[in-house]
Amino acid sequence: MSNLPVEPEFEQAYKELASTLENSTLFQKFPEYRKALAVVSVPERIIQFRVVWEDDQHQVQVNRGFRVQFNSALGPYKGGLRFHPTVNLSILKFLGFEQIFKNALTGLSMGGGKGGSDFDPKGKSDNEIRRFCVSFMTELCKHIGADTDVPAGDIGVTGREVGFLFGQYRKIRNQWEGVLTGKGGSWGGSLIRPEATGYGVVYYVEHMIQHATAGKESFAGKRVAISGSGNVAQYAALKVIELGGSVVSLSDSQGSLIANGDASFTPEEIDLIAALKVDRKQISEIATSAAFSAKFKYLPGARPWVHVGQVDVALPSATQNEVSGEEAEALIAAGCKFIAEGSNMGCTQAAIDVFEAHREANQGAAAIWYAPGKAANAGGVAVSGLEMAQNSARINWTAEEVDARLKDIMKACFQNGVDTAKEFATPTEGYFPSLVTGSNIAGFTKVAAAMKDQGDWW
Ligand code: NDP
């Protein structure tokens, strides 16, 4: 019999959580929580369906559609939809599992879920994407609702796709309700939702920097390596620049752009890349232009980490498993002090082990400090939760109000990770606590306690 994992990404996410719980004092203090871990790791429900649609040549196309309704103890299932050819149940179960604990860390009333399709939006016309979304929602609408399950975007699902999906739900159910988040600003969307994940990561790291330097340093003057060039990467980059840092890399699935010397991306250059991505194009198309080739190296097929030179901060913001153990070593050698995942499971377990070992061995300022995605990128779903609240109350908050709430949530999320790690894992004062252990325990215990109260385990 093969020893290969059947669901490798899900098993990786499960082991990452379980190992931090095992290596803390949690199960010594509360042995009954082992039972909760066994129960929480099985989805409440998985929906799989066929999506048949017509391409521009009038040919029938078929894709797989999924929704993993993982846990509803804290609120309606909540989590994005991913449209990408690699989508399968292992990936959606890992994303849904992470989402349960991330949503718990926001402090808002949201359960965890995730969904999507192996449909590839690249190379499709807008009409093909609309027809696909209509067909996808024709089935999904039977299983979701504002108080049941509220999807949002993820890789390959932008405001445009959310619009097509929402329109079909409204027509087929004859109901206008906040069934999706990430909607357009004039029809129920929250201000700051597009920016929220990227901004939130940067707000989170700002707390790490201040904590580690006793308030002496901030993003100002820091060199920041970012991967990806989609929603999360773009807004993380813009916020870093606003706070006085330099962005020295961006990338996509085909290659990386690395700034020469002390150069940084400017907001105008990020806007140009954002416009390319709206058209589902690659950054290689801009890399050879006179302005870009004078300032940036384009490395086809490469991730940025071993090519960025000296950096202070790294923000993986493209996809899962995009930092290997070797790349983690290279980032440490390049002087990186803070790494936070904009992407979900951006680091391999080998990379996390390298970062955590370095933190433990170098207590204090010489250490690298790692923040897991379920804490650092929680800002996106947090503002989705705020969008749900605005839709329910039929009101709209200003950008300043939403941004202020986002900042408060990211601060609480960071502090919760620090305090919980000190309670269950980190023995000494003046030592950077493990944010992965602290965030995992804080998210897990909140969900486990709610499940116990509701009779999900005993
Ligand atoms: P987008 O689709 O907007 O952008 C994804 C970016 O990652 C693109 O640059 C894409 O390149 C690149 N990418 C995708 N797949 C791969 C791959 N296999 N290898 C290398 N690069 C790849 O997605 P988002 O920015 O929304 O999401 C990025 C990450 O952040 C994901 O892990 C997502 O789960 C996570 N996340 C997103 C949230 C959100 O609110 N959007 C919230 C929390 C987490 P290309 O253009 O070539 O395809």
Coordinates of C-alpha atoms in Angstrom, one line a residue, residues 157-449:
V157 CA -12.2 35.3 -8.4
T158 CA -12.2 39.1 -8.5
G159 CA -15.0 41.7 -8.1
R160 CA -16.0 40.9 -11.7
E161 CA -16.7 37.2 -11.0
V162 CA -18.4 38.1 -7.7
G163 CA -20.7 40.4 -9.7
F164 CA -21.7 37.6 -12.1
L165 CA -22.2 35.1 -9.3
F166 CA -24.2 37.5 -7.2
G167 CA -26.5 38.5 -10.2
Q168 CA -27.3 34.8 -10.8
Y169 CA -28.1 34.1 -7.2
R170 CA -30.4 37.2 -7.1
K171 CA -32.2 36.2 -10.2
I172 CA -32.6 32.5 -9.4
R173 CA -33.6 33.0 -5.8
N174 CA -35.5 36.3 -6.3
Q175 CA -33.7 37.5 -3.2
W176 CA -31.3 40.4 -2.6
E177 CA -29.2 39.5 0.4
G178 CA -25.5 39.6 1.5
V179 CA -24.8 36.1 0.1
L180 CA -21.4 37.0 -1.2
T181 CA -18.8 39.5 0.0
G182 CA -16.3 41.5 -2.2
K183 CA -19.3 43.0 -4.0
G184 CA -19.2 46.2 -6.0
G185 CA -19.3 49.4 -3.9
S186 CA -22.6 50.6 -5.4
W187 CA -24.4 47.3 -4.8
G188 CA -23.6 46.2 -1.3
G189 CA -19.8 46.0 -1.2
S190 CA -17.8 47.4 1.7
L191 CA -15.3 50.1 1.2
I192 CA -11.7 48.8 1.8
R193 CA -12.7 45.2 1.1
P194 CA -10.4 45.0 -2.0
E195 CA -7.5 46.5 0.0
A196 CA -8.2 44.6 3.2
T197 CA -6.0 41.5 3.0
G198 CA -2.9 43.3 1.8
Y199 CA -3.4 46.3 4.1
G200 CA -4.1 43.9 7.0
V201 CA -0.9 41.9 6.5
V202 CA 1.1 45.1 6.6
Y203 CA -0.8 46.4 9.8
Y204 CA 0.0 43.0 11.4
V205 CA 3.7 43.1 10.5
E206 CA 3.8 46.7 11.8
H207 CA 2.9 45.3 15.2
M208 CA 5.6 42.6 14.9
I209 CA 8.2 45.3 14.1
Q210 CA 7.1 47.5 17.0
H211 CA 7.0 44.6 19.4
A212 CA 10.4 43.4 18.4
T213 CA 12.1 46.8 18.5
A214 CA 10.2 48.1 21.6
G215 CA 8.5 50.7 19.4
K216 CA 11.7 52.1 17.9
E217 CA 11.2 50.9 14.3
S218 CA 8.4 50.7 11.7
F219 CA 8.1 50.0 8.0
A220 CA 9.9 53.2 7.3
G221 CA 13.3 52.5 5.6
K222 CA 12.6 48.7 5.4
R223 CA 13.3 46.6 2.3
V224 CA 10.3 44.3 1.6
A225 CA 10.2 41.3 -0.7
I226 CA 6.7 40.4 -1.9
S227 CA 5.6 37.5 -4.2
G228 CA 2.5 37.5 -6.3
S229 CA 1.0 40.4 -8.1
G230 CA -2.7 39.8 -7.6
N231 CA -5.1 41.4 -5.1
V232 CA -3.1 40.6 -1.9
A233 CA 0.3 41.5 -3.3
Q234 CA -0.8 44.8 -4.9
Y235 CA -2.4 46.3 -1.8
A236 CA 0.3 45.0 0.5
A237 CA 2.9 46.7 -1.8
L238 CA 0.9 50.0 -1.9
K239 CA 0.6 50.1 2.0
V240 CA 4.3 49.3 2.5
I241 CA 5.2 52.2 0.2
E242 CA 2.7 54.5 2.0
L243 CA 4.4 53.6 5.3
G244 CA 7.9 54.5 3.9
G245 CA 9.2 51.0 3.0
S246 CA 10.7 49.9 -0.3
V247 CA 9.1 47.0 -2.3
V248 CA 11.9 45.1 -4.0
S249 CA 10.0 42.3 -5.7
L250 CA 6.7 41.2 -7.2
S251 CA 6.0 38.0 -9.2
D252 CA 3.4 35.8 -10.9
S253 CA 3.1 32.2 -11.9
Q254 CA 5.5 32.8 -14.8
G255 CA 8.4 34.7 -13.1
S256 CA 9.6 37.5 -10.8
L257 CA 10.5 41.1 -11.2
I258 CA 13.4 42.2 -8.9
A259 CA 14.3 45.8 -8.4
N260 CA 17.9 46.8 -9.2
G261 CA 20.0 48.2 -6.3
D262 CA 18.1 50.4 -4.0
A263 CA 15.1 50.9 -6.3
S264 CA 11.5 50.3 -5.2
F265 CA 8.3 49.8 -7.1
T266 CA 6.3 53.0 -7.2
P267 CA 2.5 53.1 -6.9
E268 CA 2.2 54.0 -10.6
E269 CA 4.2 50.8 -11.5
I270 CA 1.9 48.7 -9.3
D271 CA -1.1 50.3 -11.0
L272 CA 0.3 49.2 -14.4
I273 CA 0.7 45.7 -13.1
A274 CA -2.8 45.7 -11.6
A275 CA -4.2 46.8 -15.0
L276 CA -2.4 43.8 -16.7
K277 CA -3.9 41.4 -14.2
V278 CA -7.4 42.7 -14.8
D279 CA -6.8 41.5 -18.4
R280 CA -5.5 38.1 -17.0
K281 CA -2.0 38.8 -18.5
Q282 CA 1.5 38.0 -17.3
I283 CA 4.1 40.5 -15.9
S284 CA 6.5 39.3 -18.5
E285 CA 4.5 41.4 -20.9
I286 CA 5.6 44.6 -19.2
A287 CA 9.0 43.5 -18.1
T288 CA 10.6 44.1 -21.5
S289 CA 9.3 47.7 -21.8
A290 CA 12.1 50.3 -21.6
A291 CA 10.9 51.8 -18.3
F292 CA 10.7 48.4 -16.5
S293 CA 13.8 46.8 -18.0
A294 CA 16.0 49.7 -16.9
K295 CA 14.8 49.4 -13.3
F296 CA 14.0 45.7 -12.8
K297 CA 15.4 42.3 -13.6
Y298 CA 12.8 39.8 -14.9
L299 CA 13.6 36.2 -13.9
P300 CA 11.4 33.7 -15.9
G301 CA 10.2 30.7 -13.9
A302 CA 11.8 32.0 -10.6
R303 CA 10.4 32.9 -7.2
P304 CA 11.8 36.0 -5.7
W305 CA 13.3 34.8 -2.4
V306 CA 16.9 33.9 -3.3
H307 CA 17.2 36.8 -5.7
V308 CA 16.2 39.9 -3.7
G309 CA 19.5 40.6 -1.8
Q310 CA 19.3 42.1 1.6
V311 CA 15.7 42.4 2.9
D312 CA 14.1 43.1 6.2
V313 CA 10.6 41.7 5.6
A314 CA 9.2 39.0 3.3
L315 CA 5.5 38.7 2.4
P316 CA 4.7 35.6 0.4
S317 CA 1.4 36.6 -1.3
A318 CA 0.8 34.4 -4.3
T319 CA -0.1 30.8 -3.4
Q320 CA 0.5 27.8 -1.1
N321 CA 4.0 26.3 -0.5
E322 CA 5.8 29.1 -2.2
V323 CA 8.7 29.3 0.3
S324 CA 10.9 26.1 0.6
G325 CA 13.3 25.2 3.4
E326 CA 16.3 26.4 1.3
E327 CA 14.5 29.7 0.4
A328 CA 13.8 30.2 4.2
E329 CA 17.6 29.7 4.9
A330 CA 18.4 32.2 2.1
L331 CA 16.0 34.8 3.5
I332 CA 17.6 34.5 6.9
A333 CA 21.1 34.8 5.3
A334 CA 19.8 38.0 3.5
G335 CA 19.0 39.5 6.9
C336 CA 15.2 39.1 6.9
K337 CA 13.7 39.6 10.3
F338 CA 10.0 39.4 9.7
I339 CA 8.1 37.0 7.5
A340 CA 4.3 37.0 7.3
E341 CA 2.0 35.0 5.0
G342 CA -0.3 37.0 2.8
S343 CA -1.0 33.8 1.0
N344 CA -2.6 30.8 2.7
M345 CA 0.0 28.2 3.7
G346 CA 2.6 30.3 1.8
C347 CA 5.5 28.5 3.6
T348 CA 6.2 24.8 3.4
Q349 CA 6.5 23.0 6.7
A350 CA 10.3 22.8 6.1
A351 CA 10.4 26.6 5.8
I352 CA 8.3 27.1 9.0
D353 CA 10.6 24.7 10.8
V354 CA 13.7 26.8 9.7
F355 CA 12.1 30.0 10.9
E356 CA 10.8 28.6 14.2
A357 CA 14.2 27.0 15.0
H358 CA 16.0 30.2 14.2
R359 CA 13.6 32.1 16.5
E360 CA 14.1 29.7 19.3
A361 CA 17.9 29.6 18.9
N362 CA 18.3 33.4 18.6
Q363 CA 16.0 34.8 21.3
G364 CA 15.5 38.5 20.8
A365 CA 16.5 40.9 18.1
A366 CA 18.7 38.6 16.1
A367 CA 15.8 36.2 15.4
I368 CA 13.6 35.9 12.4
W369 CA 9.9 36.1 13.4
Y370 CA 7.3 34.2 11.4
A371 CA 3.5 34.9 11.2
P372 CA 1.2 32.3 9.8
G373 CA -1.5 33.2 7.2
K374 CA -4.4 32.4 9.5
A375 CA -3.4 35.4 11.6
A376 CA -1.5 37.7 9.2
N377 CA -4.0 37.6 6.3
A378 CA -7.2 37.6 8.4
G379 CA -7.9 41.2 7.4
G380 CA -9.6 40.1 4.2
V381 CA -12.2 37.9 5.8
A382 CA -12.5 40.4 8.7
V383 CA -13.7 43.1 6.3
S384 CA -15.9 40.5 4.6
G385 CA -17.5 40.1 8.1
L386 CA -17.9 43.9 8.3
E387 CA -19.5 43.8 4.8
M388 CA -22.0 41.2 6.1
A389 CA -22.8 43.4 9.1
Q390 CA -23.4 46.4 6.8
N391 CA -25.6 44.4 4.5
S392 CA -27.7 43.1 7.4
A393 CA -28.2 46.6 8.8
R394 CA -28.6 48.1 5.3
I395 CA -26.0 50.7 6.0
N396 CA -22.6 51.7 4.6
W397 CA -19.6 52.7 6.7
T398 CA -17.0 55.2 5.4
A399 CA -13.6 54.0 4.3
E400 CA -12.1 55.6 7.4
E401 CA -14.5 53.7 9.7
V402 CA -13.8 50.3 8.0
D403 CA -10.0 50.9 7.9
A404 CA -10.1 51.8 11.7
R405 CA -12.0 48.6 12.4
L406 CA -9.5 46.6 10.3
K407 CA -6.6 48.1 12.2
D408 CA -8.2 47.2 15.5
I409 CA -8.9 43.6 14.4
M410 CA -5.3 43.1 13.2
K411 CA -3.9 44.5 16.4
A412 CA -6.2 42.2 18.5
C413 CA -5.2 39.3 16.3
F414 CA -1.5 39.9 16.9
Q415 CA -1.9 40.5 20.6
N416 CA -4.1 37.3 20.9
G417 CA -1.3 35.3 19.3
V418 CA 1.4 36.8 21.5
D419 CA -0.6 36.3 24.8
T420 CA -1.8 32.8 23.9
A421 CA 1.8 31.7 23.0
K422 CA 3.0 33.0 26.3
E423 CA 0.3 31.2 28.2
F424 CA 0.8 27.8 26.5
A425 CA 4.2 27.7 24.9
T426 CA 6.8 30.3 25.7
P427 CA 8.5 30.0 29.1
T428 CA 10.6 33.2 29.3
E429 CA 9.9 36.9 29.1
G430 CA 11.7 39.0 26.5
Y431 CA 11.5 36.2 24.0
F432 CA 9.6 36.5 20.8
P433 CA 6.7 34.1 21.3
S434 CA 5.7 31.6 18.5
L435 CA 3.0 33.4 16.6
V436 CA 2.1 30.1 14.8
T437 CA 1.6 28.3 18.1
G438 CA -0.2 31.2 19.7
S439 CA -2.5 31.8 16.8
N440 CA -3.3 28.1 16.3
I441 CA -4.2 27.6 20.0
A442 CA -6.2 30.8 20.2
G443 CA -8.3 30.0 17.1
F444 CA -8.7 26.3 17.9
T445 CA -9.8 26.8 21.5
K446 CA -12.4 29.3 20.6
V447 CA -13.9 27.0 18.0
A448 CA -13.6 23.9 20.2
A449 CA -15.3 25.6 23.1

